[in-house]
mmCIF file with all atom_site columns, C-alpha atoms and ligand atoms in Angstrom:
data_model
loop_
_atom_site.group_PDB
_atom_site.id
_atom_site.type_symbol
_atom_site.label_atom_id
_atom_site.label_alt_id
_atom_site.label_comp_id
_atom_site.label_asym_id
_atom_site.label_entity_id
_atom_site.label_seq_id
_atom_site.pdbx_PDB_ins_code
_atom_site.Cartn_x
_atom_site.Cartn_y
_atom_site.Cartn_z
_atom_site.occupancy
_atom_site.B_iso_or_equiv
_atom_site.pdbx_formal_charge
_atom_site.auth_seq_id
_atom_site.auth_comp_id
_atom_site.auth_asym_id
_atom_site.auth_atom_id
_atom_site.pdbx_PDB_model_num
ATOM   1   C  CA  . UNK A 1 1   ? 151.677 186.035 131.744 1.00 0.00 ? 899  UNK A CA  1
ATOM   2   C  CA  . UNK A 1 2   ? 149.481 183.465 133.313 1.00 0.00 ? 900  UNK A CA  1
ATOM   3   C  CA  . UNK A 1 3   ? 150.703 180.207 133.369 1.00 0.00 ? 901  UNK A CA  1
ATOM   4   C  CA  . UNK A 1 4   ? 149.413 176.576 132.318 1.00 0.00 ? 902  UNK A CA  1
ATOM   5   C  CA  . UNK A 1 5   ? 148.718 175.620 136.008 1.00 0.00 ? 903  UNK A CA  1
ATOM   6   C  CA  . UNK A 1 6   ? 146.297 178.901 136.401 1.00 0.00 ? 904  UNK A CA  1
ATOM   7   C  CA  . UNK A 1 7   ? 144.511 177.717 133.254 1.00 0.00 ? 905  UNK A CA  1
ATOM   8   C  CA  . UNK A 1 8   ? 144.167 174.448 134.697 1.00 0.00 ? 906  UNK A CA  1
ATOM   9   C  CA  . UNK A 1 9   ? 143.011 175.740 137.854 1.00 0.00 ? 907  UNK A CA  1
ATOM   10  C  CA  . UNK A 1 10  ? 140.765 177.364 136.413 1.00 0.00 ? 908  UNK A CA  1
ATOM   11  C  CA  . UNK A 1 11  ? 139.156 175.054 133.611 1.00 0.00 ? 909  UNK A CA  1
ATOM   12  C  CA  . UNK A 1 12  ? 139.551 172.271 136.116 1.00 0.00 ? 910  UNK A CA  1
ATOM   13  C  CA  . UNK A 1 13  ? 141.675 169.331 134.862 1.00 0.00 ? 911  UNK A CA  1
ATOM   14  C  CA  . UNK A 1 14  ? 144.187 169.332 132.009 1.00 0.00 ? 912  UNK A CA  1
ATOM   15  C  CA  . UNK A 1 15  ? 143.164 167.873 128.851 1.00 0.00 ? 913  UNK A CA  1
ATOM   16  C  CA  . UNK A 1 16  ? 144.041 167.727 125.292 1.00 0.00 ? 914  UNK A CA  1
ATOM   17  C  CA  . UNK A 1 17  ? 141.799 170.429 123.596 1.00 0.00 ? 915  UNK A CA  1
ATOM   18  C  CA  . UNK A 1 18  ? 142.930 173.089 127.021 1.00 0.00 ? 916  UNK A CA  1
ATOM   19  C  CA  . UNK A 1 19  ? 146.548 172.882 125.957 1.00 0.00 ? 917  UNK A CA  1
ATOM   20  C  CA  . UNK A 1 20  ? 145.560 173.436 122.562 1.00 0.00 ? 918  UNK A CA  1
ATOM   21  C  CA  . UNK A 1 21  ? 143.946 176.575 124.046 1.00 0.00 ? 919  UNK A CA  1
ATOM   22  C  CA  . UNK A 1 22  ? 147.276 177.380 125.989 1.00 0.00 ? 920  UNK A CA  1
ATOM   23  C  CA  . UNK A 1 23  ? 149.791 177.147 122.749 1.00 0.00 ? 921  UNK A CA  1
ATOM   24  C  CA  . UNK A 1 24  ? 146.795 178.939 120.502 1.00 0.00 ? 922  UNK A CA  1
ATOM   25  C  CA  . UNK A 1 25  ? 147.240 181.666 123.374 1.00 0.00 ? 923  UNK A CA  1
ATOM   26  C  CA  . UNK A 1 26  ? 150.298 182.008 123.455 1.00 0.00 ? 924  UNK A CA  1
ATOM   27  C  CA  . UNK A 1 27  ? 151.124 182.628 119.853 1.00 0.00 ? 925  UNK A CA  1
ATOM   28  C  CA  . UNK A 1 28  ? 148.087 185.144 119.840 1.00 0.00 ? 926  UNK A CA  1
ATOM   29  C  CA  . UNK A 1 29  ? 149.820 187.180 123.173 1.00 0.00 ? 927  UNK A CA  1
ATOM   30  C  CA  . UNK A 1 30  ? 153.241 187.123 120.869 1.00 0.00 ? 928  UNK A CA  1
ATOM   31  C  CA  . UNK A 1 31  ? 151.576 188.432 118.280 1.00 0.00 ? 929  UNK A CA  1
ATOM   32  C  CA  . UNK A 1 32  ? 149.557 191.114 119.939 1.00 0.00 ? 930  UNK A CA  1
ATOM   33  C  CA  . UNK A 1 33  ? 151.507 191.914 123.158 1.00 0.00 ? 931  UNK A CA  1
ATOM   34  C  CA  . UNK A 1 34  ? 149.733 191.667 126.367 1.00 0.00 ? 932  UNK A CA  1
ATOM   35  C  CA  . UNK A 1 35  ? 146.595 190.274 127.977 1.00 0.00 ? 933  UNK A CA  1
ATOM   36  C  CA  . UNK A 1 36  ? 143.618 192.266 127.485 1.00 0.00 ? 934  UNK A CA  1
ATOM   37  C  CA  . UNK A 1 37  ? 142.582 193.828 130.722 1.00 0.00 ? 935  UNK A CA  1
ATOM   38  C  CA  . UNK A 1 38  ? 139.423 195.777 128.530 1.00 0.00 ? 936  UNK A CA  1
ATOM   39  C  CA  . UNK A 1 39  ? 138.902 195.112 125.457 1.00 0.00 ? 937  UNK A CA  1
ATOM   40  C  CA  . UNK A 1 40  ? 141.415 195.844 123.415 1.00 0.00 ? 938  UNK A CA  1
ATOM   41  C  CA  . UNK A 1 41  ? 141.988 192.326 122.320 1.00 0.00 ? 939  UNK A CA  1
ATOM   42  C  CA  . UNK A 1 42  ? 139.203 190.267 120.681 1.00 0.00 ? 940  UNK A CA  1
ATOM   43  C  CA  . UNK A 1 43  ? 138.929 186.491 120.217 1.00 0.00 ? 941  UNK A CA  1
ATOM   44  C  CA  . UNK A 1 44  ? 136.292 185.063 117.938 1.00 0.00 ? 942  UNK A CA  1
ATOM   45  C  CA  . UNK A 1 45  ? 136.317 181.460 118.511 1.00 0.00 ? 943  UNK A CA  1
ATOM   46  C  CA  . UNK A 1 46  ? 134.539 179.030 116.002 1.00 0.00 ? 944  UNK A CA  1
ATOM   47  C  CA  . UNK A 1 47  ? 133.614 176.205 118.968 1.00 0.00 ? 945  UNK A CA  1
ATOM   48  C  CA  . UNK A 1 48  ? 132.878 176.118 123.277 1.00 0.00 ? 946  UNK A CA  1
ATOM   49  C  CA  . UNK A 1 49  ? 135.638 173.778 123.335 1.00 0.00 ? 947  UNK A CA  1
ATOM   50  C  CA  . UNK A 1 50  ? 137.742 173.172 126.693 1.00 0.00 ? 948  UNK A CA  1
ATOM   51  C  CA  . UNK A 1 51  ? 140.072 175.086 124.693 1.00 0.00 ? 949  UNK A CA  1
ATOM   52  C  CA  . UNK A 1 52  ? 138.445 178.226 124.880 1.00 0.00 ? 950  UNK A CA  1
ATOM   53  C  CA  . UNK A 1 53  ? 138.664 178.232 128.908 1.00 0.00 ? 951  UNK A CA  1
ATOM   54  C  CA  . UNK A 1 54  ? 142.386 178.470 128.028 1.00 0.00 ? 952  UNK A CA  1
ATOM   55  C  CA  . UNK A 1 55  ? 141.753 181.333 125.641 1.00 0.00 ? 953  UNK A CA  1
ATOM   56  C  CA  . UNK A 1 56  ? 139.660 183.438 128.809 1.00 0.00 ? 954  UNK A CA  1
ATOM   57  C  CA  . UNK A 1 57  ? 142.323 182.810 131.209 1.00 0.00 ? 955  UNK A CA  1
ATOM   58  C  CA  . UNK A 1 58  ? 145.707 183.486 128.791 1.00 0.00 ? 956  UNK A CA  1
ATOM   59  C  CA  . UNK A 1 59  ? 144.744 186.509 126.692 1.00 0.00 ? 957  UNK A CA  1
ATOM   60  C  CA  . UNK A 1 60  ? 141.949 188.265 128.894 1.00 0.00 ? 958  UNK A CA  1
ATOM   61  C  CA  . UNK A 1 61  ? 139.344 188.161 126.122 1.00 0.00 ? 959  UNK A CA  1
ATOM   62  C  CA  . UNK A 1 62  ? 136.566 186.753 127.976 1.00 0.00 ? 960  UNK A CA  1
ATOM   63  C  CA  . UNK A 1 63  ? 132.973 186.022 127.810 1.00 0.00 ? 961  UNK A CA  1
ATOM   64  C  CA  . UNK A 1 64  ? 131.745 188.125 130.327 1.00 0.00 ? 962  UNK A CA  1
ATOM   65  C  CA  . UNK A 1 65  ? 133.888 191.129 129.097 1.00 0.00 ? 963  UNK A CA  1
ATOM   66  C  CA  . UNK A 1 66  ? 132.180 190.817 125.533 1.00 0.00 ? 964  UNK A CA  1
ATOM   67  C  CA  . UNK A 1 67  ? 135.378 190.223 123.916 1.00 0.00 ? 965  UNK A CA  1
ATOM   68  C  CA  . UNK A 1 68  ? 135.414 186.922 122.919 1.00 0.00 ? 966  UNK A CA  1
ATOM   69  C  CA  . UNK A 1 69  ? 132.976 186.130 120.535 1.00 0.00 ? 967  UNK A CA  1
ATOM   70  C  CA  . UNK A 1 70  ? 131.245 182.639 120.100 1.00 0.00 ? 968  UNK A CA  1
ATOM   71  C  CA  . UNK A 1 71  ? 130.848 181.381 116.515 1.00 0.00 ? 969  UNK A CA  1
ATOM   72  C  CA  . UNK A 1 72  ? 129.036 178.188 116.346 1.00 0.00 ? 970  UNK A CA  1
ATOM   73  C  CA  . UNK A 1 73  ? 130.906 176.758 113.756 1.00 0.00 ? 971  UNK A CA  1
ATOM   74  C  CA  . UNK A 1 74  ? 132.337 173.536 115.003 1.00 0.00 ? 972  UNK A CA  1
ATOM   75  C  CA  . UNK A 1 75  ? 135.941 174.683 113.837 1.00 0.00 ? 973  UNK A CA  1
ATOM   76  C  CA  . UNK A 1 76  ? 139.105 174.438 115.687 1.00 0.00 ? 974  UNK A CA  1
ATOM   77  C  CA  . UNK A 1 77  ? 139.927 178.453 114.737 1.00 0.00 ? 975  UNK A CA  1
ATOM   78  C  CA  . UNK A 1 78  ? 140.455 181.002 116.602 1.00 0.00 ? 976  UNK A CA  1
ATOM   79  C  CA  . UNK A 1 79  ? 140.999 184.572 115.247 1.00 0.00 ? 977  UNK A CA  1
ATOM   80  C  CA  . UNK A 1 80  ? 142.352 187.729 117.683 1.00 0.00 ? 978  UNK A CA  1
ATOM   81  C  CA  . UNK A 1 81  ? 142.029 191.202 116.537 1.00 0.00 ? 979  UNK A CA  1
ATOM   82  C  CA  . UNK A 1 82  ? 143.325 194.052 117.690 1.00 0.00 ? 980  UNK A CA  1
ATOM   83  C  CA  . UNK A 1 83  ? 141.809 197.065 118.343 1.00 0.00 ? 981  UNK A CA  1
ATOM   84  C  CA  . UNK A 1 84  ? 141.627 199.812 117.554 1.00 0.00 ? 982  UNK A CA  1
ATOM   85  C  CA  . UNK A 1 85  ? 143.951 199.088 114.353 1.00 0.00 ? 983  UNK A CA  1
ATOM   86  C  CA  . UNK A 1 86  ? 142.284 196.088 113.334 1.00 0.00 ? 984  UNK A CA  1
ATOM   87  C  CA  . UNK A 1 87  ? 145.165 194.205 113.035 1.00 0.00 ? 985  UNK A CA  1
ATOM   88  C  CA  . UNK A 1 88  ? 144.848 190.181 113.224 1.00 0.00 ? 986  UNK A CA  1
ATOM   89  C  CA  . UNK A 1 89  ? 145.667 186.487 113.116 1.00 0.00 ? 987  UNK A CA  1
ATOM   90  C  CA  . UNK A 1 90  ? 143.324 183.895 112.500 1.00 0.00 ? 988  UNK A CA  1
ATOM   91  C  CA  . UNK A 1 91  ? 144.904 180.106 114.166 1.00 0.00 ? 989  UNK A CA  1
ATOM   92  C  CA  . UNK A 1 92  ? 143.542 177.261 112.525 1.00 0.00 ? 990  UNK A CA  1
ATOM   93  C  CA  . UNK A 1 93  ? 144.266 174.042 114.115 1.00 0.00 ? 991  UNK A CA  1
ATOM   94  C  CA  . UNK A 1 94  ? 146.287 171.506 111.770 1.00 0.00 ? 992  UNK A CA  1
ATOM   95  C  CA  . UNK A 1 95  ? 147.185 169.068 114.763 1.00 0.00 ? 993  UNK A CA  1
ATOM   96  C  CA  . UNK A 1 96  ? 147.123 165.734 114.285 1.00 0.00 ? 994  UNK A CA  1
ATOM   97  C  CA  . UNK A 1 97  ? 147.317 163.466 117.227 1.00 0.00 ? 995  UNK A CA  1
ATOM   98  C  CA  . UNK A 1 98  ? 150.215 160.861 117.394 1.00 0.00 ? 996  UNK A CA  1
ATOM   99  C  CA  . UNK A 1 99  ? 148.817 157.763 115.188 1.00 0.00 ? 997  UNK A CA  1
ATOM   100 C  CA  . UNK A 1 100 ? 147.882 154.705 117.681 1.00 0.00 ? 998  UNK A CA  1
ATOM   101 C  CA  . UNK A 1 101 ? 148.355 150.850 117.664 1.00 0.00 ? 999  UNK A CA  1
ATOM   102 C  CA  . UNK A 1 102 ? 145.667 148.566 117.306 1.00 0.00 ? 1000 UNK A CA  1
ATOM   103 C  CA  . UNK A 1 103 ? 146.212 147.729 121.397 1.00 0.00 ? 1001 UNK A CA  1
ATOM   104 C  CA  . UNK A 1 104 ? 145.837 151.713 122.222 1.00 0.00 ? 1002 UNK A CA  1
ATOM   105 C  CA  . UNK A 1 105 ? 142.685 151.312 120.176 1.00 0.00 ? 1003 UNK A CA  1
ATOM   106 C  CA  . UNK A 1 106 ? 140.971 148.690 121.474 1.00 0.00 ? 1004 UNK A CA  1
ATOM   107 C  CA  . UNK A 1 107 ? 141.733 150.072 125.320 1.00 0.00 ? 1005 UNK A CA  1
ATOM   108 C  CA  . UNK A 1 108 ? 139.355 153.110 123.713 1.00 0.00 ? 1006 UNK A CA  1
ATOM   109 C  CA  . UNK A 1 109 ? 137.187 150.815 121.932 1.00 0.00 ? 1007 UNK A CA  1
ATOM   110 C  CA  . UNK A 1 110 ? 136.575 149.703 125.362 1.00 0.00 ? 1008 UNK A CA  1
ATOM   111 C  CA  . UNK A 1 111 ? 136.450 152.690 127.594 1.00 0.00 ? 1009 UNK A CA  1
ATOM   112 C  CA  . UNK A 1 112 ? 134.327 153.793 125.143 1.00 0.00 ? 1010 UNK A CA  1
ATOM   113 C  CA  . UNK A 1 113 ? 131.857 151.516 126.115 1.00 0.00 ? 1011 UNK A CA  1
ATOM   114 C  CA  . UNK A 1 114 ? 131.835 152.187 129.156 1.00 0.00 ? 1012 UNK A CA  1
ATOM   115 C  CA  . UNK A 1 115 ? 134.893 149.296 130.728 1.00 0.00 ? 1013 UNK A CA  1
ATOM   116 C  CA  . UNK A 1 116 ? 136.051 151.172 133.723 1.00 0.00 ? 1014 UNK A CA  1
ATOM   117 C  CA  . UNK A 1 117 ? 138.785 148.296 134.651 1.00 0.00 ? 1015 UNK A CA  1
ATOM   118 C  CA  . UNK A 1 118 ? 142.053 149.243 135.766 1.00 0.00 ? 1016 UNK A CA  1
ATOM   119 C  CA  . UNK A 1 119 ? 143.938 148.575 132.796 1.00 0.00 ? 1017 UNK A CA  1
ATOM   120 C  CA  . UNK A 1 120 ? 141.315 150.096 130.472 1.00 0.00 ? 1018 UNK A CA  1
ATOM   121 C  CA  . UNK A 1 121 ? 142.221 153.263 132.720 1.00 0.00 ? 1019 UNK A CA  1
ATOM   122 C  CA  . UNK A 1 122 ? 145.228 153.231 132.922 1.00 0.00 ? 1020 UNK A CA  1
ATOM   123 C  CA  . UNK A 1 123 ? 145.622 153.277 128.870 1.00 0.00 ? 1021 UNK A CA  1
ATOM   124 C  CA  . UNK A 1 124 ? 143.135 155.620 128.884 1.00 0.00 ? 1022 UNK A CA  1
ATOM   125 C  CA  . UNK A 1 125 ? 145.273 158.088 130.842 1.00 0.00 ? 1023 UNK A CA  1
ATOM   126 C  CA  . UNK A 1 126 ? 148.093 157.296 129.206 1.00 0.00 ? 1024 UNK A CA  1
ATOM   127 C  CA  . UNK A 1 127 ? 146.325 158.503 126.055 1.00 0.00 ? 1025 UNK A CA  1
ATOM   128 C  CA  . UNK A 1 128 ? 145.744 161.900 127.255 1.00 0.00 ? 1026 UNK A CA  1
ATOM   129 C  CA  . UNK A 1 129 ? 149.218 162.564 128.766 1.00 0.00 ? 1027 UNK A CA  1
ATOM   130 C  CA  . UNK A 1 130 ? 150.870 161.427 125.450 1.00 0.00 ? 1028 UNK A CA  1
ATOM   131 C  CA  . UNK A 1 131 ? 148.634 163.804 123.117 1.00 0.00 ? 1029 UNK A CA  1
ATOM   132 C  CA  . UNK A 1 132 ? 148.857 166.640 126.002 1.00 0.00 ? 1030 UNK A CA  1
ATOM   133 C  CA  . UNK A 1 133 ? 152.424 165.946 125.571 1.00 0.00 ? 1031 UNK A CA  1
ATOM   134 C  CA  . UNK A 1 134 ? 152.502 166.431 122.167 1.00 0.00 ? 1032 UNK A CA  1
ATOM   135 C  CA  . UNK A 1 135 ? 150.606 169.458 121.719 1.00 0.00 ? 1033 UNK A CA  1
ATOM   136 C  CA  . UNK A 1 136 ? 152.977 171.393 124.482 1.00 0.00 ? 1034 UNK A CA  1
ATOM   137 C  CA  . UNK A 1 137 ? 156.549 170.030 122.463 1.00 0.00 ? 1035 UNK A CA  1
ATOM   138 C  CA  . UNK A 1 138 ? 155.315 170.241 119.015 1.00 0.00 ? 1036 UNK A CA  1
ATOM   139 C  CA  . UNK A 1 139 ? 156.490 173.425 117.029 1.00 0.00 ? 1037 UNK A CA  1
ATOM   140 C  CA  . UNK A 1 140 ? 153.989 176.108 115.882 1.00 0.00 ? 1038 UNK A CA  1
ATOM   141 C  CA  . UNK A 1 141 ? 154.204 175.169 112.476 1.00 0.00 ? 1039 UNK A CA  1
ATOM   142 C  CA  . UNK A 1 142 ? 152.733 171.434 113.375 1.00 0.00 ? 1040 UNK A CA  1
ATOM   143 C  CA  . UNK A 1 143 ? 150.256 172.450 115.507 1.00 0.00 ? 1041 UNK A CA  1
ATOM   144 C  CA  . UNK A 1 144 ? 149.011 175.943 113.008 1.00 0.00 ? 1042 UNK A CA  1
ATOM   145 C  CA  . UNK A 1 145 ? 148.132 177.517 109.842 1.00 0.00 ? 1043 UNK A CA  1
ATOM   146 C  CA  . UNK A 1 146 ? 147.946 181.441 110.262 1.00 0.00 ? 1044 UNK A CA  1
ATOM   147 C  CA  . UNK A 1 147 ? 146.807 183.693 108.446 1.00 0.00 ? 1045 UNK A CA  1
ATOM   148 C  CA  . UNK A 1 148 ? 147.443 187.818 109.109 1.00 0.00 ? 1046 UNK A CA  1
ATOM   149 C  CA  . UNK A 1 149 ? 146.208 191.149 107.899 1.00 0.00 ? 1047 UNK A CA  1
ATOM   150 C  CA  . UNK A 1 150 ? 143.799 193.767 108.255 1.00 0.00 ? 1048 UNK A CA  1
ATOM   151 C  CA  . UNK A 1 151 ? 140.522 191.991 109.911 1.00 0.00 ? 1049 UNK A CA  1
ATOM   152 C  CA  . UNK A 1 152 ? 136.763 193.099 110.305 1.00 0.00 ? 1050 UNK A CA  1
ATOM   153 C  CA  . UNK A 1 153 ? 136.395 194.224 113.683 1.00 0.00 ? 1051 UNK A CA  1
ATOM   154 C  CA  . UNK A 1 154 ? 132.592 193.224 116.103 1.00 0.00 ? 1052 UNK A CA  1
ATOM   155 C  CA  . UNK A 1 155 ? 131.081 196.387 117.709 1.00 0.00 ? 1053 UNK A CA  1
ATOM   156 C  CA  . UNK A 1 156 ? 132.566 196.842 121.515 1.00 0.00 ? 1054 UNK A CA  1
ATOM   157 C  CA  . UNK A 1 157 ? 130.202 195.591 124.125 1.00 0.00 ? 1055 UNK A CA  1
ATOM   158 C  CA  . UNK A 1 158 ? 127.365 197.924 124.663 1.00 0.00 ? 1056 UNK A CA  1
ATOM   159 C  CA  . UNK A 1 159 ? 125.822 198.700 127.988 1.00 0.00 ? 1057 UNK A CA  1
ATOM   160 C  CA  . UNK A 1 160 ? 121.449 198.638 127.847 1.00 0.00 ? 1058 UNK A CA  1
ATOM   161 C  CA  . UNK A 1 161 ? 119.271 199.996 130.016 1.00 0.00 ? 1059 UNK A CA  1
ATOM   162 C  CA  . UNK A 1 162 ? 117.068 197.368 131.752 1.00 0.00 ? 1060 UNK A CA  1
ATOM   163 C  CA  . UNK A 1 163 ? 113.377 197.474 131.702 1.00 0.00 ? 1061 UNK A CA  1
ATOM   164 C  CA  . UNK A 1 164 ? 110.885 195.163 133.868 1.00 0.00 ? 1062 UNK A CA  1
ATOM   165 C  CA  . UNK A 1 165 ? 109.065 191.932 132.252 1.00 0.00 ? 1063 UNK A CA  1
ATOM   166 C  CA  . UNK A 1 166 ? 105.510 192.370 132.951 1.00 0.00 ? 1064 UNK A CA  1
ATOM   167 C  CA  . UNK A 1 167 ? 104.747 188.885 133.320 1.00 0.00 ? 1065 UNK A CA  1
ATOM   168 C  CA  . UNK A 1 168 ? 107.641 187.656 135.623 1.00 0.00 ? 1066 UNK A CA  1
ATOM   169 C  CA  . UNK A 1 169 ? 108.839 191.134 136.828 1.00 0.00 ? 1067 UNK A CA  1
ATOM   170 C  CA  . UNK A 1 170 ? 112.433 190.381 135.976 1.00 0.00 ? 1068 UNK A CA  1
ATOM   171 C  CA  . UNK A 1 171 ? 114.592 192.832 135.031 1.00 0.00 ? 1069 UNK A CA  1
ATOM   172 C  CA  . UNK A 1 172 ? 115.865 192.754 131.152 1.00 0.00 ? 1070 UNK A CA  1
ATOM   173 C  CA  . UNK A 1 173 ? 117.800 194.536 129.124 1.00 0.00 ? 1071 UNK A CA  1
ATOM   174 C  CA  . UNK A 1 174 ? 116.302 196.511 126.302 1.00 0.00 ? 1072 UNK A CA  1
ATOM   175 C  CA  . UNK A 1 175 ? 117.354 194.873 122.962 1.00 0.00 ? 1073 UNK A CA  1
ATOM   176 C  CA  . UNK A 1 176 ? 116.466 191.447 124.476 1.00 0.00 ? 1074 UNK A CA  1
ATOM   177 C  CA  . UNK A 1 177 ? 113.171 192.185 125.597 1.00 0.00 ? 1075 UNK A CA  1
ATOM   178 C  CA  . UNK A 1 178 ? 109.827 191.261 123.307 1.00 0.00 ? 1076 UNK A CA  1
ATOM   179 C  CA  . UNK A 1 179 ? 106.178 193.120 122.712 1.00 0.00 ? 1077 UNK A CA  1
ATOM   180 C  CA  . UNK A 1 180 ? 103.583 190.117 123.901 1.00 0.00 ? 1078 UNK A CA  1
ATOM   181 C  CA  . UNK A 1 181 ? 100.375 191.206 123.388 1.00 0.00 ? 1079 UNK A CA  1
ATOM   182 C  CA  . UNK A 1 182 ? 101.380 194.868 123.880 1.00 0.00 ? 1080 UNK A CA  1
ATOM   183 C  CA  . UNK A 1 183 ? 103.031 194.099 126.526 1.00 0.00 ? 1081 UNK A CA  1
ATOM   184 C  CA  . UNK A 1 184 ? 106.686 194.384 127.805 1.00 0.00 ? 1082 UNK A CA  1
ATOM   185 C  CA  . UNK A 1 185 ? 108.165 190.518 128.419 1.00 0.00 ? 1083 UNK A CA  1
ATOM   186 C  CA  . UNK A 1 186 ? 111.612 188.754 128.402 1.00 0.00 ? 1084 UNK A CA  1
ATOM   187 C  CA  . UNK A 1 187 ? 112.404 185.828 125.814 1.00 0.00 ? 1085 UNK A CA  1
ATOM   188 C  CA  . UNK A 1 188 ? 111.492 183.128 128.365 1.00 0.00 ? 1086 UNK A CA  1
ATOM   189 C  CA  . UNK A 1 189 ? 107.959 184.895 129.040 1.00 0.00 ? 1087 UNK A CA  1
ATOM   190 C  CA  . UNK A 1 190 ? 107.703 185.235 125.681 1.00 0.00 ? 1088 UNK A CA  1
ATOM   191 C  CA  . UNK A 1 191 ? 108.087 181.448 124.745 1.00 0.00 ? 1089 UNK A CA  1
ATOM   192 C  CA  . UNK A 1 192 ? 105.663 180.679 127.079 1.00 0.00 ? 1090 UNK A CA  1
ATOM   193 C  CA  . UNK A 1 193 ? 102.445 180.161 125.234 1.00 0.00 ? 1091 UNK A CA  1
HETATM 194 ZN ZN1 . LIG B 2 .   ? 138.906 169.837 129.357 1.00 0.00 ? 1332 LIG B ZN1 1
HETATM 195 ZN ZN1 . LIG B 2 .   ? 109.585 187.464 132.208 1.00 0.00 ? 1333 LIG B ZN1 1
#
């Protein structure tokens, strides 16, 4: 299993919403066994949160793989099905961070506009490593509601020929590709008036 300090490598710093990613991924691979190395495991996640680096990196289902599905919903949920049986869990976030006094407030208040002074930093920081904190000690049943069962599973990722734009001469594949006065062109071509 990969751990939190791959994730991070990965994603870049640590952060709130990425350890949110890491615990949501780490129910999901007890649930459903091991990382996905094809596609056997499919996320559908309901925001492009930091949190869904840690998704990628923890439970395989990646973007590039067609596996992990973007629904722009705004939502902290994340669903995993299995395939083929169709089996899966649907995580919704029920998290609330640690309530705040009126001095960790104002430090925001004023980092939010922009204050960049040592102390307005160094409450800042002290912010994050609280709620990061949190999030990795808190149990499952703070942090989640779940919900199991039998789930509709997305087509697997299909491989398209490519054909050749005829304004640009870029290659495209097929199902993306648009008739412009009777002529082959990619979206971008295509927008161009
Ligand atoms: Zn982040
Ligand atoms: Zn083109």
């Amino acid at each position: 299993m990969k751990s939190l300090d791959e994730v991070v490598e990965f994603h870049g710093h640590i952060c709130p919403g990425l350890v949110l990613g890491y615990r949501v991924s780490l129910l999901a691979l007890k649930e459903f066994g091991e990382r996905a190395e094809d596609e056997e495991l499919v996320a559908i996640v309901e925001n492009d949160s930091c949190a869904v680096d840690a998704v990628q990196v923890m439970t395989g289902s990646t973007f590039g793989k067609g596996n992990l599905i973007f629904r722009d919903y705004g939502k902290q949920v994340y669903t995993f099905i299995k395939r083929p049986s169709g089996e899966g869990l649907r995580i919704s976030i029920i998290w609330e961070s640690p309530s705040e006094t009126e001095e960790e407030k104002k430090m925001w208040e004023r980092y939010m506009v922009g204050e960049r002074s040592e102390g307005v930093l160094k409450a800042v920081h002290n912010r994050k490593s609280r709620k990061i904190d949190a999030i990795l000690h808190a149990g499952d049943e703070k942090l989640f509601s779940l919900a199991k069962g039998k789930m509709d599973l997305p087509e697997e990722a299909e491989i398209y020929p490519s054909i050749r734009c005829s304004i640009c001469g870029e290659k495209v594949m097929e199902p993306r590709a648009r008739i412009k006065n009777g002529k082959i062109v990619c979206i971008p071509c295509q927008e161009v008036t």
